Amino acid sequence: MIDDETPVLDNHLHLDPDNHRGIDAVRDFVRVDGTHMLVVNKPSWHLGVEADEGEDFRPVFERTLEIVADASAELPGRAWPVLGVHPGLISRLVDERGYAPEEAREIMQGGIDVAAEYVESGDALALKSGRPHYEVTDDVWAASNAVMRRAFERGADLDCAVQLHAEGGEDLTEVTEWAEAAGLPAHKVVKHYAGGRLEGPIPSVIGEKDELERAAERGEPFLMETDYIDDPDRPGAVLGPKTVPRRVAWLLENGYDDAIRNAHVETPKRVYGIDTESTLERA
Ligand SMILES: [Zn+2]
């Protein structure tokens, strides 16, 4: 059972009220005792934005801030925006739009810089970056790593966390070494869509029972997420918005109280500096 004092945070999901469920998905989350969420902007091209420079991301970010305000109004806790550039954009820019990898790098780094402006003004909580999880050419790989390192530099300047979309596996210490070289501590780097065990970044564990159990048993800092994508074309492709609260209830039933405090209070505080307890007021 989730009691009134227990915050329940989905660390990574998308909301798209213009094309799909939007705030209805938030209501579903609240109905099963979800309280807080980190809302990540959808990939720019999913919203019909074909970026040719960093400034082109601004309307995507602005819309995300509005959606987060609407979500917060429904939540007994609140929502925060995470803004950035999806690493898959590089393939779209290079393979479909004819940009050279270095040009694509510049466009995407420009997007990271604009996202960082919103963190600086206090409107966004964290940055989103990463690198393709699929096979790419050496040039595209180098450009992607350069984009990610720009995000680490901005994160270090602003003392904010960076969520990463990256390849699978259980060791990403190479990447957190780059973050630390830029001045961003490893515990401010979060690997989204992670399994239960990971060296390097903090894993944001996808809401599957065996992976969550692995993270809970391990006892290291972790977060929980659905990566709910709110896309009408892919209704069954990802976990639904009720998944994190349901998995929290399941973990509590199985005695993992410490793991719930870890993933929903302590790790959010350590990574993002957010307080999920003082911002919670269940009716
Ligand atoms: Zn996502």
PDB file of C-alpha atoms and ligand atoms in Angstrom:
ATOM      1  CA  MET A   1       0.000   0.000   0.000  1.00  0.00           C
ATOM      2  CA  ILE A   2       1.185   3.488  -0.848  1.00  0.00           C
ATOM      3  CA  ASP A   3       0.517   5.741   2.151  1.00  0.00           C
ATOM      4  CA  ASP A   4      -0.215   9.475   2.024  1.00  0.00           C
ATOM      5  CA  GLU A   5       3.358  10.440   2.839  1.00  0.00           C
ATOM      6  CA  THR A   6       5.025   8.366   0.115  1.00  0.00           C
ATOM      7  CA  PRO A   7       5.992  10.313  -3.009  1.00  0.00           C
ATOM      8  CA  VAL A   8       5.880   8.408  -6.309  1.00  0.00           C
ATOM      9  CA  LEU A   9       8.034   9.905  -9.068  1.00  0.00           C
ATOM     10  CA  ASP A  10       8.138   8.888 -12.730  1.00  0.00           C
ATOM     11  CA  ASN A  11      11.611  10.097 -13.716  1.00  0.00           C
ATOM     12  CA  HIS A  12      11.082  10.153 -17.503  1.00  0.00           C
ATOM     13  CA  LEU A  13       7.927  10.383 -19.556  1.00  0.00           C
ATOM     14  CA  HIS A  14       6.461  12.439 -22.365  1.00  0.00           C
ATOM     15  CA  LEU A  15       3.097  14.180 -22.592  1.00  0.00           C
ATOM     16  CA  ASP A  16       1.580  15.258 -25.881  1.00  0.00           C
ATOM     17  CA  PRO A  17      -1.850  16.843 -25.350  1.00  0.00           C
ATOM     18  CA  ASP A  18      -1.791  18.171 -28.935  1.00  0.00           C
ATOM     19  CA  ASN A  19      -1.683  14.688 -30.470  1.00  0.00           C
ATOM     20  CA  HIS A  20      -2.692  12.156 -27.853  1.00  0.00           C
ATOM     21  CA  ARG A  21      -3.736  11.769 -24.197  1.00  0.00           C
ATOM     22  CA  GLY A  22      -1.749  14.516 -22.506  1.00  0.00           C
ATOM     23  CA  ILE A  23      -3.318  15.489 -19.179  1.00  0.00           C
ATOM     24  CA  ASP A  24      -5.577  12.399 -19.192  1.00  0.00           C
ATOM     25  CA  ALA A  25      -2.418  10.339 -18.784  1.00  0.00           C
ATOM     26  CA  VAL A  26      -1.527  12.480 -15.743  1.00  0.00           C
ATOM     27  CA  ARG A  27      -4.978  11.798 -14.258  1.00  0.00           C
ATOM     28  CA  ASP A  28      -4.409   8.057 -14.729  1.00  0.00           C
ATOM     29  CA  PHE A  29      -1.092   8.394 -12.910  1.00  0.00           C
ATOM     30  CA  VAL A  30      -2.722  10.272 -10.008  1.00  0.00           C
ATOM     31  CA  ARG A  31      -5.578   7.754  -9.779  1.00  0.00           C
ATOM     32  CA  VAL A  32      -3.097   5.027  -8.817  1.00  0.00           C
ATOM     33  CA  ASP A  33      -1.206   7.292  -6.343  1.00  0.00           C
ATOM     34  CA  GLY A  34       1.463   8.806  -8.589  1.00  0.00           C
ATOM     35  CA  THR A  35       2.575  12.197  -7.258  1.00  0.00           C
ATOM     36  CA  HIS A  36       5.534  13.665  -9.185  1.00  0.00           C
ATOM     37  CA  MET A  37       6.901  13.435 -12.721  1.00  0.00           C
ATOM     38  CA  LEU A  38       9.783  14.628 -14.867  1.00  0.00           C
ATOM     39  CA  VAL A  39       8.378  15.500 -18.268  1.00  0.00           C
ATOM     40  CA  VAL A  40      10.881  15.326 -21.127  1.00  0.00           C
ATOM     41  CA  ASN A  41      10.193  17.219 -24.350  1.00  0.00           C
ATOM     42  CA  LYS A  42       9.255  14.947 -27.239  1.00  0.00           C
ATOM     43  CA  PRO A  43      11.798  14.558 -30.047  1.00  0.00           C
ATOM     44  CA  SER A  44      11.506  17.766 -32.089  1.00  0.00           C
ATOM     45  CA  TRP A  45      10.630  16.031 -35.378  1.00  0.00           C
ATOM     46  CA  HIS A  46       7.730  14.187 -33.750  1.00  0.00           C
ATOM     47  CA  LEU A  47       6.187  17.617 -33.289  1.00  0.00           C
ATOM     48  CA  GLY A  48       6.799  18.582 -36.913  1.00  0.00           C
ATOM     49  CA  VAL A  49       9.808  20.765 -36.080  1.00  0.00           C
ATOM     50  CA  GLU A  50      12.682  20.368 -38.566  1.00  0.00           C
ATOM     51  CA  ALA A  51      15.577  22.057 -36.819  1.00  0.00           C
ATOM     52  CA  ASP A  52      18.207  23.951 -38.811  1.00  0.00           C
ATOM     53  CA  GLU A  53      19.641  25.794 -35.804  1.00  0.00           C
ATOM     54  CA  GLY A  54      19.444  25.745 -32.026  1.00  0.00           C
ATOM     55  CA  GLU A  55      16.759  28.437 -31.889  1.00  0.00           C
ATOM     56  CA  ASP A  56      14.369  26.107 -33.747  1.00  0.00           C
ATOM     57  CA  PHE A  57      14.034  24.028 -30.570  1.00  0.00           C
ATOM     58  CA  ARG A  58      12.606  26.949 -28.601  1.00  0.00           C
ATOM     59  CA  PRO A  59       8.911  26.365 -29.478  1.00  0.00           C
ATOM     60  CA  VAL A  60       9.292  22.682 -28.499  1.00  0.00           C
ATOM     61  CA  PHE A  61      10.683  23.728 -25.112  1.00  0.00           C
ATOM     62  CA  GLU A  62       8.072  26.454 -24.592  1.00  0.00           C
ATOM     63  CA  ARG A  63       5.241  23.999 -25.247  1.00  0.00           C
ATOM     64  CA  THR A  64       6.788  21.527 -22.796  1.00  0.00           C
ATOM     65  CA  LEU A  65       6.806  24.198 -20.059  1.00  0.00           C
ATOM     66  CA  GLU A  66       3.073  24.828 -20.627  1.00  0.00           C
ATOM     67  CA  ILE A  67       2.325  21.095 -20.472  1.00  0.00           C
ATOM     68  CA  VAL A  68       4.302  20.782 -17.234  1.00  0.00           C
ATOM     69  CA  ALA A  69       2.302  23.619 -15.663  1.00  0.00           C
ATOM     70  CA  ASP A  70      -0.940  21.854 -16.645  1.00  0.00           C
ATOM     71  CA  ALA A  71       0.372  18.545 -15.273  1.00  0.00           C
ATOM     72  CA  SER A  72       1.417  20.173 -11.985  1.00  0.00           C
ATOM     73  CA  ALA A  73      -2.124  21.483 -11.551  1.00  0.00           C
ATOM     74  CA  GLU A  74      -3.378  17.854 -11.552  1.00  0.00           C
ATOM     75  CA  LEU A  75      -0.700  16.345  -9.345  1.00  0.00           C
ATOM     76  CA  PRO A  76      -0.683  16.136  -5.538  1.00  0.00           C
ATOM     77  CA  GLY A  77       3.056  16.762  -5.934  1.00  0.00           C
ATOM     78  CA  ARG A  78       4.323  18.487  -9.046  1.00  0.00           C
ATOM     79  CA  ALA A  79       5.974  18.038 -12.435  1.00  0.00           C
ATOM     80  CA  TRP A  80       9.300  19.423 -13.632  1.00  0.00           C
ATOM     81  CA  PRO A  81      10.529  19.847 -17.227  1.00  0.00           C
ATOM     82  CA  VAL A  82      13.654  18.185 -18.602  1.00  0.00           C
ATOM     83  CA  LEU A  83      14.730  19.777 -21.875  1.00  0.00           C
ATOM     84  CA  GLY A  84      17.178  18.749 -24.551  1.00  0.00           C
ATOM     85  CA  VAL A  85      17.838  17.186 -27.909  1.00  0.00           C
ATOM     86  CA  HIS A  86      17.082  13.566 -28.731  1.00  0.00           C
ATOM     87  CA  PRO A  87      20.289  11.846 -29.927  1.00  0.00           C
ATOM     88  CA  GLY A  88      18.392  10.124 -32.758  1.00  0.00           C
ATOM     89  CA  LEU A  89      18.014  13.524 -34.396  1.00  0.00           C
ATOM     90  CA  ILE A  90      21.532  13.210 -35.775  1.00  0.00           C
ATOM     91  CA  SER A  91      20.473  10.410 -38.132  1.00  0.00           C
ATOM     92  CA  ARG A  92      17.537  12.432 -39.338  1.00  0.00           C
ATOM     93  CA  LEU A  93      19.777  15.450 -39.990  1.00  0.00           C
ATOM     94  CA  VAL A  94      22.517  13.462 -41.731  1.00  0.00           C
ATOM     95  CA  ASP A  95      20.647  10.654 -43.521  1.00  0.00           C
ATOM     96  CA  GLU A  96      17.410  12.402 -44.445  1.00  0.00           C
ATOM     97  CA  ARG A  97      18.217  16.097 -44.552  1.00  0.00           C
ATOM     98  CA  GLY A  98      21.703  16.018 -46.038  1.00  0.00           C
ATOM     99  CA  TYR A  99      23.680  17.727 -43.281  1.00  0.00           C
ATOM    100  CA  ALA A 100      27.300  16.764 -42.661  1.00  0.00           C
ATOM    101  CA  PRO A 101      27.896  15.250 -39.207  1.00  0.00           C
ATOM    102  CA  GLU A 102      29.751  18.414 -38.059  1.00  0.00           C
ATOM    103  CA  GLU A 103      26.821  20.584 -39.164  1.00  0.00           C
ATOM    104  CA  ALA A 104      24.407  18.294 -37.349  1.00  0.00           C
ATOM    105  CA  ARG A 105      26.603  18.518 -34.259  1.00  0.00           C
ATOM    106  CA  GLU A 106      26.385  22.301 -34.361  1.00  0.00           C
ATOM    107  CA  ILE A 107      22.596  22.311 -34.713  1.00  0.00           C
ATOM    108  CA  MET A 108      22.223  19.899 -31.813  1.00  0.00           C
ATOM    109  CA  GLN A 109      24.739  21.682 -29.587  1.00  0.00           C
ATOM    110  CA  GLY A 110      22.790  24.870 -30.310  1.00  0.00           C
ATOM    111  CA  GLY A 111      19.661  23.090 -29.074  1.00  0.00           C
ATOM    112  CA  ILE A 112      21.458  22.072 -25.876  1.00  0.00           C
ATOM    113  CA  ASP A 113      22.529  25.694 -25.354  1.00  0.00           C
ATOM    114  CA  VAL A 114      18.929  26.903 -25.711  1.00  0.00           C
ATOM    115  CA  ALA A 115      17.734  24.198 -23.286  1.00  0.00           C
ATOM    116  CA  ALA A 116      20.413  25.374 -20.843  1.00  0.00           C
ATOM    117  CA  GLU A 117      18.943  28.899 -20.942  1.00  0.00           C
ATOM    118  CA  TYR A 118      15.733  27.491 -19.475  1.00  0.00           C
ATOM    119  CA  VAL A 119      17.648  25.746 -16.707  1.00  0.00           C
ATOM    120  CA  GLU A 120      19.536  28.955 -15.983  1.00  0.00           C
ATOM    121  CA  SER A 121      16.315  30.958 -15.655  1.00  0.00           C
ATOM    122  CA  GLY A 122      14.877  28.292 -13.339  1.00  0.00           C
ATOM    123  CA  ASP A 123      12.155  27.221 -15.787  1.00  0.00           C
ATOM    124  CA  ALA A 124      13.618  23.754 -16.413  1.00  0.00           C
ATOM    125  CA  LEU A 125      15.141  21.281 -13.977  1.00  0.00           C
ATOM    126  CA  ALA A 126      17.661  19.338 -16.051  1.00  0.00           C
ATOM    127  CA  LEU A 127      19.077  18.684 -19.527  1.00  0.00           C
ATOM    128  CA  LYS A 128      18.554  15.728 -21.843  1.00  0.00           C
ATOM    129  CA  SER A 129      21.208  14.453 -24.256  1.00  0.00           C
ATOM    130  CA  GLY A 130      22.956  11.209 -25.150  1.00  0.00           C
ATOM    131  CA  ARG A 131      24.111   9.261 -28.179  1.00  0.00           C
ATOM    132  CA  PRO A 132      22.519   6.773 -30.593  1.00  0.00           C
ATOM    133  CA  HIS A 133      21.775   3.317 -29.200  1.00  0.00           C
ATOM    134  CA  TYR A 134      22.178   1.834 -32.701  1.00  0.00           C
ATOM    135  CA  GLU A 135      25.137   1.385 -35.074  1.00  0.00           C
ATOM    136  CA  VAL A 136      26.338   4.629 -36.735  1.00  0.00           C
ATOM    137  CA  THR A 137      29.373   5.777 -38.736  1.00  0.00           C
ATOM    138  CA  ASP A 138      32.512   6.956 -36.923  1.00  0.00           C
ATOM    139  CA  ASP A 139      31.802  10.581 -37.887  1.00  0.00           C
ATOM    140  CA  VAL A 140      28.270  10.445 -36.534  1.00  0.00           C
ATOM    141  CA  TRP A 141      29.507   8.754 -33.364  1.00  0.00           C
ATOM    142  CA  ALA A 142      32.155  11.456 -32.835  1.00  0.00           C
ATOM    143  CA  ALA A 143      29.614  14.217 -33.452  1.00  0.00           C
ATOM    144  CA  SER A 144      27.145  12.589 -31.031  1.00  0.00           C
ATOM    145  CA  ASN A 145      29.772  12.335 -28.314  1.00  0.00           C
ATOM    146  CA  ALA A 146      30.601  16.010 -28.842  1.00  0.00           C
ATOM    147  CA  VAL A 147      26.927  16.949 -28.394  1.00  0.00           C
ATOM    148  CA  MET A 148      26.760  14.923 -25.181  1.00  0.00           C
ATOM    149  CA  ARG A 149      29.931  16.557 -23.876  1.00  0.00           C
ATOM    150  CA  ARG A 150      28.401  19.983 -24.558  1.00  0.00           C
ATOM    151  CA  ALA A 151      25.493  18.935 -22.342  1.00  0.00           C
ATOM    152  CA  PHE A 152      27.962  17.943 -19.606  1.00  0.00           C
ATOM    153  CA  GLU A 153      29.680  21.343 -19.876  1.00  0.00           C
ATOM    154  CA  ARG A 154      26.366  23.178 -19.567  1.00  0.00           C
ATOM    155  CA  GLY A 155      25.305  20.889 -16.724  1.00  0.00           C
ATOM    156  CA  ALA A 156      28.550  21.691 -14.914  1.00  0.00           C
ATOM    157  CA  ASP A 157      28.098  25.462 -15.472  1.00  0.00           C
ATOM    158  CA  LEU A 158      24.557  25.342 -14.138  1.00  0.00           C
ATOM    159  CA  ASP A 159      24.992  22.614 -11.527  1.00  0.00           C
ATOM    160  CA  CYS A 160      22.145  20.629 -13.086  1.00  0.00           C
ATOM    161  CA  ALA A 161      21.690  16.970 -13.934  1.00  0.00           C
ATOM    162  CA  VAL A 162      21.889  15.515 -17.454  1.00  0.00           C
ATOM    163  CA  GLN A 163      19.608  12.667 -18.486  1.00  0.00           C
ATOM    164  CA  LEU A 164      21.115  10.444 -21.163  1.00  0.00           C
ATOM    165  CA  HIS A 165      19.599   8.307 -23.856  1.00  0.00           C
ATOM    166  CA  ALA A 166      22.372   5.852 -24.802  1.00  0.00           C
ATOM    167  CA  GLU A 167      23.231   2.293 -25.766  1.00  0.00           C
ATOM    168  CA  GLY A 168      22.423  -0.620 -23.455  1.00  0.00           C
ATOM    169  CA  GLY A 169      24.897  -2.435 -21.249  1.00  0.00           C
ATOM    170  CA  GLU A 170      25.976  -2.254 -17.635  1.00  0.00           C
ATOM    171  CA  ASP A 171      29.070  -0.052 -17.854  1.00  0.00           C
ATOM    172  CA  LEU A 172      28.979   3.581 -18.922  1.00  0.00           C
ATOM    173  CA  THR A 173      31.907   4.756 -16.809  1.00  0.00           C
ATOM    174  CA  GLU A 174      33.598   6.121 -19.950  1.00  0.00           C
ATOM    175  CA  VAL A 175      30.757   8.601 -20.212  1.00  0.00           C
ATOM    176  CA  THR A 176      30.741   9.654 -16.547  1.00  0.00           C
ATOM    177  CA  GLU A 177      34.510  10.170 -16.796  1.00  0.00           C
ATOM    178  CA  TRP A 178      33.831  12.720 -19.553  1.00  0.00           C
ATOM    179  CA  ALA A 179      31.192  14.353 -17.357  1.00  0.00           C
ATOM    180  CA  GLU A 180      33.620  14.591 -14.454  1.00  0.00           C
ATOM    181  CA  ALA A 181      36.325  15.980 -16.742  1.00  0.00           C
ATOM    182  CA  ALA A 182      33.834  18.727 -17.653  1.00  0.00           C
ATOM    183  CA  GLY A 183      33.131  19.394 -13.965  1.00  0.00           C
ATOM    184  CA  LEU A 184      29.845  17.496 -13.642  1.00  0.00           C
ATOM    185  CA  PRO A 185      29.874  14.816 -10.906  1.00  0.00           C
ATOM    186  CA  ALA A 186      28.909  11.285 -11.974  1.00  0.00           C
ATOM    187  CA  HIS A 187      25.867  11.290  -9.686  1.00  0.00           C
ATOM    188  CA  LYS A 188      24.353  14.103 -11.752  1.00  0.00           C
ATOM    189  CA  VAL A 189      24.361  11.926 -14.875  1.00  0.00           C
ATOM    190  CA  VAL A 190      21.251   9.743 -15.252  1.00  0.00           C
ATOM    191  CA  LYS A 191      20.903   6.951 -17.789  1.00  0.00           C
ATOM    192  CA  HIS A 192      17.301   6.825 -18.871  1.00  0.00           C
ATOM    193  CA  TYR A 193      15.739   3.471 -19.899  1.00  0.00           C
ATOM    194  CA  ALA A 194      18.281   1.586 -17.807  1.00  0.00           C
ATOM    195  CA  GLY A 195      18.340  -1.915 -16.382  1.00  0.00           C
ATOM    196  CA  GLY A 196      18.699  -2.506 -12.668  1.00  0.00           C
ATOM    197  CA  ARG A 197      22.481  -2.625 -12.610  1.00  0.00           C
ATOM    198  CA  LEU A 198      24.758   0.043 -14.088  1.00  0.00           C
ATOM    199  CA  GLU A 199      28.252   1.386 -13.470  1.00  0.00           C
ATOM    200  CA  GLY A 200      28.768   5.097 -14.080  1.00  0.00           C
ATOM    201  CA  PRO A 201      25.520   7.058 -14.296  1.00  0.00           C
ATOM    202  CA  ILE A 202      22.547   6.729 -11.949  1.00  0.00           C
ATOM    203  CA  PRO A 203      20.174   4.219 -13.586  1.00  0.00           C
ATOM    204  CA  SER A 204      16.620   5.368 -14.253  1.00  0.00           C
ATOM    205  CA  VAL A 205      15.185   1.878 -14.275  1.00  0.00           C
ATOM    206  CA  ILE A 206      12.433   0.970 -16.698  1.00  0.00           C
ATOM    207  CA  GLY A 207       9.320  -0.296 -14.912  1.00  0.00           C
ATOM    208  CA  GLU A 208       9.900  -4.020 -15.371  1.00  0.00           C
ATOM    209  CA  LYS A 209       9.669  -6.177 -12.287  1.00  0.00           C
ATOM    210  CA  ASP A 210      12.921  -8.117 -12.654  1.00  0.00           C
ATOM    211  CA  GLU A 211      15.002  -5.008 -13.366  1.00  0.00           C
ATOM    212  CA  LEU A 212      13.431  -3.134 -10.463  1.00  0.00           C
ATOM    213  CA  GLU A 213      14.066  -6.036  -8.138  1.00  0.00           C
ATOM    214  CA  ARG A 214      17.686  -6.080  -9.287  1.00  0.00           C
ATOM    215  CA  ALA A 215      18.030  -2.344  -8.522  1.00  0.00           C
ATOM    216  CA  ALA A 216      16.295  -2.722  -5.163  1.00  0.00           C
ATOM    217  CA  GLU A 217      18.551  -5.638  -4.151  1.00  0.00           C
ATOM    218  CA  ARG A 218      21.656  -3.761  -5.248  1.00  0.00           C
ATOM    219  CA  GLY A 219      20.921  -0.915  -2.838  1.00  0.00           C
ATOM    220  CA  GLU A 220      22.666   1.780  -4.894  1.00  0.00           C
ATOM    221  CA  PRO A 221      20.906   5.025  -5.892  1.00  0.00           C
ATOM    222  CA  PHE A 222      18.328   4.543  -8.667  1.00  0.00           C
ATOM    223  CA  LEU A 223      15.218   6.124 -10.147  1.00  0.00           C
ATOM    224  CA  MET A 224      12.092   4.664 -11.771  1.00  0.00           C
ATOM    225  CA  GLU A 225      10.500   5.551 -15.112  1.00  0.00           C
ATOM    226  CA  THR A 226       8.124   4.456 -17.844  1.00  0.00           C
ATOM    227  CA  ASP A 227       9.334   6.453 -20.876  1.00  0.00           C
ATOM    228  CA  TYR A 228       5.615   6.731 -21.633  1.00  0.00           C
ATOM    229  CA  ILE A 229       5.669   8.352 -25.069  1.00  0.00           C
ATOM    230  CA  ASP A 230       2.009   9.475 -25.432  1.00  0.00           C
ATOM    231  CA  ASP A 231       1.998   8.704 -29.127  1.00  0.00           C
ATOM    232  CA  PRO A 232      -1.196   7.686 -30.962  1.00  0.00           C
ATOM    233  CA  ASP A 233       0.819   5.643 -33.489  1.00  0.00           C
ATOM    234  CA  ARG A 234       2.520   3.529 -30.852  1.00  0.00           C
ATOM    235  CA  PRO A 235      -0.124   2.881 -28.178  1.00  0.00           C
ATOM    236  CA  GLY A 236       1.320  -0.424 -26.968  1.00  0.00           C
ATOM    237  CA  ALA A 237       4.974   0.276 -27.656  1.00  0.00           C
ATOM    238  CA  VAL A 238       5.844   1.443 -24.157  1.00  0.00           C
ATOM    239  CA  LEU A 239       4.708   1.226 -20.572  1.00  0.00           C
ATOM    240  CA  GLY A 240       1.590   3.159 -19.627  1.00  0.00           C
ATOM    241  CA  PRO A 241       1.460   6.079 -17.172  1.00  0.00           C
ATOM    242  CA  LYS A 242       0.151   3.896 -14.317  1.00  0.00           C
ATOM    243  CA  THR A 243       3.193   1.622 -14.339  1.00  0.00           C
ATOM    244  CA  VAL A 244       5.490   3.375 -11.839  1.00  0.00           C
ATOM    245  CA  PRO A 245       2.835   3.717  -9.096  1.00  0.00           C
ATOM    246  CA  ARG A 246       1.823   0.079  -9.627  1.00  0.00           C
ATOM    247  CA  ARG A 247       5.418  -1.096  -9.385  1.00  0.00           C
ATOM    248  CA  VAL A 248       5.911   0.986  -6.239  1.00  0.00           C
ATOM    249  CA  ALA A 249       2.908  -0.728  -4.653  1.00  0.00           C
ATOM    250  CA  TRP A 250       4.296  -4.109  -5.713  1.00  0.00           C
ATOM    251  CA  LEU A 251       7.774  -3.360  -4.304  1.00  0.00           C
ATOM    252  CA  LEU A 252       6.240  -2.202  -0.998  1.00  0.00           C
ATOM    253  CA  GLU A 253       4.194  -5.417  -0.799  1.00  0.00           C
ATOM    254  CA  ASN A 254       7.445  -7.299  -1.183  1.00  0.00           C
ATOM    255  CA  GLY A 255       9.183  -5.432   1.626  1.00  0.00           C
ATOM    256  CA  TYR A 256      11.343  -3.078  -0.442  1.00  0.00           C
ATOM    257  CA  ASP A 257      10.510   0.011   1.625  1.00  0.00           C
ATOM    258  CA  ASP A 258      14.120   1.243   1.606  1.00  0.00           C
ATOM    259  CA  ALA A 259      14.313   0.971  -2.179  1.00  0.00           C
ATOM    260  CA  ILE A 260      11.175   3.096  -2.537  1.00  0.00           C
ATOM    261  CA  ARG A 261      12.657   5.783  -0.293  1.00  0.00           C
ATOM    262  CA  ASN A 262      15.872   5.547  -2.323  1.00  0.00           C
ATOM    263  CA  ALA A 263      14.187   5.952  -5.745  1.00  0.00           C
ATOM    264  CA  HIS A 264      11.500   8.484  -4.822  1.00  0.00           C
ATOM    265  CA  VAL A 265      13.048  10.666  -2.091  1.00  0.00           C
ATOM    266  CA  GLU A 266      16.809  10.285  -1.622  1.00  0.00           C
ATOM    267  CA  THR A 267      18.028   9.856  -5.200  1.00  0.00           C
ATOM    268  CA  PRO A 268      15.818  12.644  -6.626  1.00  0.00           C
ATOM    269  CA  LYS A 269      17.223  14.952  -3.922  1.00  0.00           C
ATOM    270  CA  ARG A 270      20.812  13.943  -4.631  1.00  0.00           C
ATOM    271  CA  VAL A 271      20.578  14.079  -8.418  1.00  0.00           C
ATOM    272  CA  TYR A 272      18.255  17.027  -9.037  1.00  0.00           C
ATOM    273  CA  GLY A 273      18.113  18.796  -5.672  1.00  0.00           C
ATOM    274  CA  ILE A 274      14.337  18.340  -5.576  1.00  0.00           C
ATOM    275  CA  ASP A 275      12.319  17.627  -2.434  1.00  0.00           C
ATOM    276  CA  THR A 276       9.518  15.199  -3.255  1.00  0.00           C
ATOM    277  CA  GLU A 277       8.276  15.159   0.334  1.00  0.00           C
ATOM    278  CA  SER A 278       7.795  18.868   1.074  1.00  0.00           C
ATOM    279  CA  THR A 279       6.187  19.312  -2.372  1.00  0.00           C
ATOM    280  CA  LEU A 280       3.592  16.589  -1.700  1.00  0.00           C
ATOM    281  CA  GLU A 281       0.088  17.370  -0.461  1.00  0.00           C
ATOM    282  CA  ARG A 282      -2.310  14.503  -0.890  1.00  0.00           C
ATOM    283  CA  ALA A 283      -5.894  15.508  -0.142  1.00  0.00           C
TER     284      ALA A 283
HETATM  285 ZN    ZN B   1      11.811   9.302 -23.660  1.00  0.00          ZN
END
